[in-house]
mmCIF file of C-alpha atoms in Angstrom:
data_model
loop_
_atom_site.group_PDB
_atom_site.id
_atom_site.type_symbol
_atom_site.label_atom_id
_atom_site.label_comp_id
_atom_site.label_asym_id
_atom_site.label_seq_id
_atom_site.Cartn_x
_atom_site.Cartn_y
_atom_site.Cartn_z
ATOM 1 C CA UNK A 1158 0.000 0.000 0.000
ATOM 2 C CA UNK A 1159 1.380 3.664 -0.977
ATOM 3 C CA UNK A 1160 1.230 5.730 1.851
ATOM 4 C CA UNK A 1161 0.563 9.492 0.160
ATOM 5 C CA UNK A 1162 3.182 12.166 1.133
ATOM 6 C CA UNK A 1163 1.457 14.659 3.890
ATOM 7 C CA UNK A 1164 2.871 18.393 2.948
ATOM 8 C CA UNK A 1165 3.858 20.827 5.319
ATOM 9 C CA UNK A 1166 3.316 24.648 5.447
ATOM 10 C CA UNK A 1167 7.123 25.003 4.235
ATOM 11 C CA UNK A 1168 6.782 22.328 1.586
ATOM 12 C CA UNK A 1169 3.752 24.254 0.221
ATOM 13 C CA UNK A 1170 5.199 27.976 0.738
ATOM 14 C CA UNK A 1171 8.649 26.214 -1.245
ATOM 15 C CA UNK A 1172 6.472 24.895 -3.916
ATOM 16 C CA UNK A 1173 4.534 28.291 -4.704
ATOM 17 C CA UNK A 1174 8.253 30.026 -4.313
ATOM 18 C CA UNK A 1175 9.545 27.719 -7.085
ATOM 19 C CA UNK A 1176 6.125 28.738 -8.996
ATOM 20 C CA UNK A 1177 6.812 32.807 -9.141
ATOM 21 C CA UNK A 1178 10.061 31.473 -10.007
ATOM 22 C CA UNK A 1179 9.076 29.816 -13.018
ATOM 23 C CA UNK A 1180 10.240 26.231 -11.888
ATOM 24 C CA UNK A 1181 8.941 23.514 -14.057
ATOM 25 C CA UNK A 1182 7.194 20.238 -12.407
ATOM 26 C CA UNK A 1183 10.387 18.121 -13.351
ATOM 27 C CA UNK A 1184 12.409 20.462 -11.611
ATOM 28 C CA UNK A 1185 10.396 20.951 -8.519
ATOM 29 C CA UNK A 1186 10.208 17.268 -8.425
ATOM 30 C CA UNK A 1187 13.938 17.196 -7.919
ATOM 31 C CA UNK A 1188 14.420 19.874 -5.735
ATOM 32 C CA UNK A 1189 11.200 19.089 -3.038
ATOM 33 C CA UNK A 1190 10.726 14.623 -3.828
ATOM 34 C CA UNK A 1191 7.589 15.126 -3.400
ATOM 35 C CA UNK A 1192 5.255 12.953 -5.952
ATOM 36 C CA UNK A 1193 4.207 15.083 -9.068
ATOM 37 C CA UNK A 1194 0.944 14.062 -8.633
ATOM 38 C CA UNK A 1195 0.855 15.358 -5.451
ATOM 39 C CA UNK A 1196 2.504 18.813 -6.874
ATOM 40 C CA UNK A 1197 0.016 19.164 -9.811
ATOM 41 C CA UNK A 1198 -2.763 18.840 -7.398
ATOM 42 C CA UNK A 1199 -1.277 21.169 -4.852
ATOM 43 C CA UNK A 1200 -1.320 24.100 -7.677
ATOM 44 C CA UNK A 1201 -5.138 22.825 -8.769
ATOM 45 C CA UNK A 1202 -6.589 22.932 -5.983
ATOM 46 C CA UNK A 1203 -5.182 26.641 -5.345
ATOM 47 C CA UNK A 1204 -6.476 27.695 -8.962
ATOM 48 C CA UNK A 1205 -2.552 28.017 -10.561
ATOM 49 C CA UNK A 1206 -1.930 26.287 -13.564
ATOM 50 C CA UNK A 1207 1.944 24.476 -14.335
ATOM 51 C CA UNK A 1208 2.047 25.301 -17.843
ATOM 52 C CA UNK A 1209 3.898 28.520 -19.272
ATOM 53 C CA UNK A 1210 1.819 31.343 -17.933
ATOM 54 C CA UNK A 1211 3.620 34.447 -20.357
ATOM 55 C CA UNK A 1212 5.473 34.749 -23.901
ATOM 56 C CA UNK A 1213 7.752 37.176 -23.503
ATOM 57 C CA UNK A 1214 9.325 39.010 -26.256
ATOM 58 C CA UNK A 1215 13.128 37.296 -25.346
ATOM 59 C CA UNK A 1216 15.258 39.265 -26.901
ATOM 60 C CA UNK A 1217 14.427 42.666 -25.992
ATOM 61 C CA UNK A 1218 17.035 43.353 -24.930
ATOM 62 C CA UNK A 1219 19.749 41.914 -27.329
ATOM 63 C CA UNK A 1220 19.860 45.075 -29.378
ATOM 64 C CA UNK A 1221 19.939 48.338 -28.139
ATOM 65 C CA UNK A 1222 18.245 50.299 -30.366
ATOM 66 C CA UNK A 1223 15.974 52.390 -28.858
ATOM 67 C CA UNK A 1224 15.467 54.977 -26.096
ATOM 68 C CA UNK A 1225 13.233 52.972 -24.630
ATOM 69 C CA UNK A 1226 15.528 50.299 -24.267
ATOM 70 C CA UNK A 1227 18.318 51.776 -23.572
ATOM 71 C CA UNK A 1228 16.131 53.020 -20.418
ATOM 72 C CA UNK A 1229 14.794 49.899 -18.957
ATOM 73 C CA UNK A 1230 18.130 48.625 -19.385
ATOM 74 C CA UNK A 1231 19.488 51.575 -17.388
ATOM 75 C CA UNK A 1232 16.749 50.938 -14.654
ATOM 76 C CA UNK A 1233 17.287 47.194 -14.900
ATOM 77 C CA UNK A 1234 20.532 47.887 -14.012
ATOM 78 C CA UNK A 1235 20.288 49.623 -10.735
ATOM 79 C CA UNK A 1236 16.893 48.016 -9.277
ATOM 80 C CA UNK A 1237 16.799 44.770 -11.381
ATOM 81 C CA UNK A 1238 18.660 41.395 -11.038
ATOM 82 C CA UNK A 1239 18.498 37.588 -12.676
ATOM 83 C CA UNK A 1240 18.688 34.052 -11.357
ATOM 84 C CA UNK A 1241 21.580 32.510 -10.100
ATOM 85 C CA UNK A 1242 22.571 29.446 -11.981
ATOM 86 C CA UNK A 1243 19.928 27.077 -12.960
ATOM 87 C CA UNK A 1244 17.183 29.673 -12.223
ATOM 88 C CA UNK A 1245 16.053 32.165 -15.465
ATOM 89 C CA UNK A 1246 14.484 34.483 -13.217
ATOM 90 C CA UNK A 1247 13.965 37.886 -14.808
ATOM 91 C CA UNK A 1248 13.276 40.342 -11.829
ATOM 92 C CA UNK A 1249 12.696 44.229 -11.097
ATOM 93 C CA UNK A 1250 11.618 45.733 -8.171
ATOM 94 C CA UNK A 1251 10.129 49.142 -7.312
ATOM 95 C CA UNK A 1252 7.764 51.461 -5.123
ATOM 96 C CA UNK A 1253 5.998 52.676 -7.975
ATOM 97 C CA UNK A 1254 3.763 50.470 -9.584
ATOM 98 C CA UNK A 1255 3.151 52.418 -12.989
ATOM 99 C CA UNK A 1256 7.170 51.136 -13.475
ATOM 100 C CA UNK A 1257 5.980 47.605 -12.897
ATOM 101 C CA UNK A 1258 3.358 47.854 -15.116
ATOM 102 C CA UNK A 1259 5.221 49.750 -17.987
ATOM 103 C CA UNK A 1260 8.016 47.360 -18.234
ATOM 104 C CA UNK A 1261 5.270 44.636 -18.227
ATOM 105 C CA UNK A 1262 3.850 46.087 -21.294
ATOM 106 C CA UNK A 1263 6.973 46.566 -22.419
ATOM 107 C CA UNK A 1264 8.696 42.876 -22.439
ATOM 108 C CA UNK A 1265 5.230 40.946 -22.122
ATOM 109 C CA UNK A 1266 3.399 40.032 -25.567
ATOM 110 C CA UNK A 1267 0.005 38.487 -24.630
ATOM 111 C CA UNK A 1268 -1.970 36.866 -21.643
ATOM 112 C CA UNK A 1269 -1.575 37.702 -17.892
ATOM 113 C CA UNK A 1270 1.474 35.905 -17.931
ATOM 114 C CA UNK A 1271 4.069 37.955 -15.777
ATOM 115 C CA UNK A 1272 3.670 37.424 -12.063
ATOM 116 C CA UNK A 1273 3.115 40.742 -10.138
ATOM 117 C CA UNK A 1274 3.979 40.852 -6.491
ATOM 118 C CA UNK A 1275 3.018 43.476 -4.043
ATOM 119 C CA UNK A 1276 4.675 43.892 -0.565
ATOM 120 C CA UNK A 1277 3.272 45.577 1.861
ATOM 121 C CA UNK A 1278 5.180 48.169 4.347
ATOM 122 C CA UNK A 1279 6.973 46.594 7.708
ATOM 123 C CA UNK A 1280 7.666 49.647 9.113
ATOM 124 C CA UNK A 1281 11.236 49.878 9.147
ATOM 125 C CA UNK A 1282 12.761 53.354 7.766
ATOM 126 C CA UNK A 1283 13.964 52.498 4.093
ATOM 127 C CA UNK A 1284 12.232 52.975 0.869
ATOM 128 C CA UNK A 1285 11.260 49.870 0.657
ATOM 129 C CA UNK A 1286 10.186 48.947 3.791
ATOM 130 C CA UNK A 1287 8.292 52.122 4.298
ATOM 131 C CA UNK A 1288 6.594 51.883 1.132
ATOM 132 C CA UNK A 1289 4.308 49.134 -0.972
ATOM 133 C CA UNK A 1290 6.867 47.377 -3.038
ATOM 134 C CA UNK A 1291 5.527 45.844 -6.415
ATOM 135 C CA UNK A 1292 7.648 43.358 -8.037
ATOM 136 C CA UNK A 1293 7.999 42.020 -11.909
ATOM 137 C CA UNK A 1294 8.918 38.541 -12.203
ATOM 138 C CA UNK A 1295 9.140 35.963 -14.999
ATOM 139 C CA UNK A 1296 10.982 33.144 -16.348
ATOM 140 C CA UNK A 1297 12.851 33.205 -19.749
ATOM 141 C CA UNK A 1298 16.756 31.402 -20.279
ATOM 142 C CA UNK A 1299 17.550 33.871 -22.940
ATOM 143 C CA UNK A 1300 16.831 37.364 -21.524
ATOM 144 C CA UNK A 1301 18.588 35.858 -18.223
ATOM 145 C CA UNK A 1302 21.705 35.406 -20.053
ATOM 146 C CA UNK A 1303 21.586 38.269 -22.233
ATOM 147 C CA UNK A 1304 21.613 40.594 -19.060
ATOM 148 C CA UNK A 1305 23.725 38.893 -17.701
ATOM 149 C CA UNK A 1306 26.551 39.518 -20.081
ATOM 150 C CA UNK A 1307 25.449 43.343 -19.386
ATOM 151 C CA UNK A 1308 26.633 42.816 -15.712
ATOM 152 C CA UNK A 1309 23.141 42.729 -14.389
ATOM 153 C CA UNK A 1310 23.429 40.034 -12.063
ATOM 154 C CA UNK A 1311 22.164 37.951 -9.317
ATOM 155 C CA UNK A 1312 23.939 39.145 -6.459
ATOM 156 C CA UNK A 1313 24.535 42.886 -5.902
ATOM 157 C CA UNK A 1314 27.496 42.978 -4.015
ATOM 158 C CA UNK A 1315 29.336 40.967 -6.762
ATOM 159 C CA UNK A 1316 28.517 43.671 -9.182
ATOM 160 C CA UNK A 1317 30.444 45.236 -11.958
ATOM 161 C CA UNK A 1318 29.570 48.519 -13.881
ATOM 162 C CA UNK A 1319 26.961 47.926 -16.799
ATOM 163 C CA UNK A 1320 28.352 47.265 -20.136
ATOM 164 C CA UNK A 1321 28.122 50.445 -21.359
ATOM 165 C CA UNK A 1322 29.728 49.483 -25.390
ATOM 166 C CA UNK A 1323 26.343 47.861 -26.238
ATOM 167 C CA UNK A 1324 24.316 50.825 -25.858
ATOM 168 C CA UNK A 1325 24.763 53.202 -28.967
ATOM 169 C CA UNK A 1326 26.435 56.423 -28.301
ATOM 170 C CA UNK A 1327 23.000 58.415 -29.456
ATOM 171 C CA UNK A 1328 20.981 56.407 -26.466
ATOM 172 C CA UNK A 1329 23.312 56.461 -23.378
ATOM 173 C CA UNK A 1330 21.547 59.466 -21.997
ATOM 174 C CA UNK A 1331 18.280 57.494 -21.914
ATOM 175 C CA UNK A 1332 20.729 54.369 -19.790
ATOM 176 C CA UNK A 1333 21.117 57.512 -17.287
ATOM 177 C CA UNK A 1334 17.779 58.486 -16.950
ATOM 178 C CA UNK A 1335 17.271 54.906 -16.425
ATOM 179 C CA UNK A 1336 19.454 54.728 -13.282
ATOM 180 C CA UNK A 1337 18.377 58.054 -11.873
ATOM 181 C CA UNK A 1338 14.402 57.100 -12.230
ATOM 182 C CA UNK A 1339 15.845 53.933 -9.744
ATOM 183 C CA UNK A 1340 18.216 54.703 -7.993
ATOM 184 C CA UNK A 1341 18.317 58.476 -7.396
ATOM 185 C CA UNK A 1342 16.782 61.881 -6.644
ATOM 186 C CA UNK A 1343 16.524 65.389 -7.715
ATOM 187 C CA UNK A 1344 17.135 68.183 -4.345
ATOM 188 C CA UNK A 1345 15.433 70.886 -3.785
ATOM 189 C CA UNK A 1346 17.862 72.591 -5.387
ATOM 190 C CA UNK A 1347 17.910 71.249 -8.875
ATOM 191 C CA UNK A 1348 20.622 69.061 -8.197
ATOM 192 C CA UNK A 1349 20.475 65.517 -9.479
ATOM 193 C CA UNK A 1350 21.939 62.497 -6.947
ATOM 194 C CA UNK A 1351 22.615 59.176 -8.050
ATOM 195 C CA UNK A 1352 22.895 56.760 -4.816
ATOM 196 C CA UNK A 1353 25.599 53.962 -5.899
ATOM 197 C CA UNK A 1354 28.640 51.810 -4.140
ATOM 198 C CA UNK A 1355 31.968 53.198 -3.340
ATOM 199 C CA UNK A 1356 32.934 50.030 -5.900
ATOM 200 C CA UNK A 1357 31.822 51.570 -8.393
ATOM 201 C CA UNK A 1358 31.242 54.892 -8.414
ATOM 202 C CA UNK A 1359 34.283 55.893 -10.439
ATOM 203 C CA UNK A 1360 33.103 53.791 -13.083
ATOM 204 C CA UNK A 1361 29.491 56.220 -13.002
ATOM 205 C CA UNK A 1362 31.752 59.143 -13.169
ATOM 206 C CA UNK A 1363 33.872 57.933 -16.403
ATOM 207 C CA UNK A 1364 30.249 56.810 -18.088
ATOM 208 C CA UNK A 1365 29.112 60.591 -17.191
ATOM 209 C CA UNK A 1366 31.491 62.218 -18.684
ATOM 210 C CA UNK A 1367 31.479 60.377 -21.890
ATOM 211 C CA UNK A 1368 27.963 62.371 -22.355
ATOM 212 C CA UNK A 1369 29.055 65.788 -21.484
#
């Protein structure tokens, strides 16, 4: 006699994890051992469906040769990231939703496909923690590794400057405005900040003054 698998609370909060994540049944079959039956079911009875929820226009961002790409791939750079390894995560985060959404439009081609997260506030004082996070996250192999070899990368603290050569010359203004729209402000006094690692700053400075 089989005796069925009883999930926990983690096993289920890991298997809807490995779901924003784009995970296919094979894979969370290897990761969790849990019976695919038993996975398939999990995700029916809680309305999600295992088949590929987007189509996603995958190579975006393999030519830069717009403004508008040469933006989100600015803004990518600063408040975006991809997975690590075996995971094709595609991921941006932000406080303002209308970003979320417009990249959405942007990279999505048809159905409701891309999975929006929203985080609510925990009260500690940061942006992000102070404010309602939303969150744009798919699953595609090829846009993973094309941003990767732009230096957007999976862990932040490993990172290098963006690869600046692939944008054309005509468009690196728009990269800028990317980064600023993420990751910086404009004072009181007209000036513009850009918030960025001690790492790396010089390399912001050299890319600045290419465009003066």
């Amino acid at each position: 006699m089989t005796v069925k698998y009883e999930m926990t609370k983690n096993d289920k909060d890991n298997l809807l994890k490995y779901y924003i994540e784009g995970l296919s049944l094979n894979v969370m079959y290897s990761i969790t051992k849990i019976p695919k039956r038993q996975i398939t079911g999990f995700f029916k009875k809680n309305g999600l469906d295992l088949v590929k929820r987007y189509d996603v226009i995958e190579n975006y961002f393999d030519n830069i040769d717009t403004s508008e790409k040469s933006y989100w791939l600015g803004y990518m750079y600063c408040d975006g990231f991809v997975g690590e390894g075996k995971y094709n995560n595609v991921v941006l985060s932000s406080i303002d939703e209308n970003i979320i959404d417009s990249l959405i439009s942007e990279l999505i081609e048809s159905g409701e496909n891309c999975v929006k997260k929203q985080r609510e506030p925990d009260g500690q004082i940061s942006n992000f923690s102070t404010n309602t996070l939303y969150e744009m996250r798919f699953s595609n192999k090829h846009m993973k590794e094309t941003l990767s070899e732009y230096n957007i990368v999976p862990n932040r603290k490993d990172r290098i400057f963006l690869d600046i050569s692939v944008v054309p010359e005509e468009f690196r203004k728009y990269t800028l405005y990317g980064m600023i729209d993420a990751d910086g402000s404009l004072e009181d006094n007209g000036v513009v900040s850009l918030y960025v690692t001690r790492l790396i700053s010089e390399s912001y400075i050299d890319f600045v003054k290419t465009l003066e």
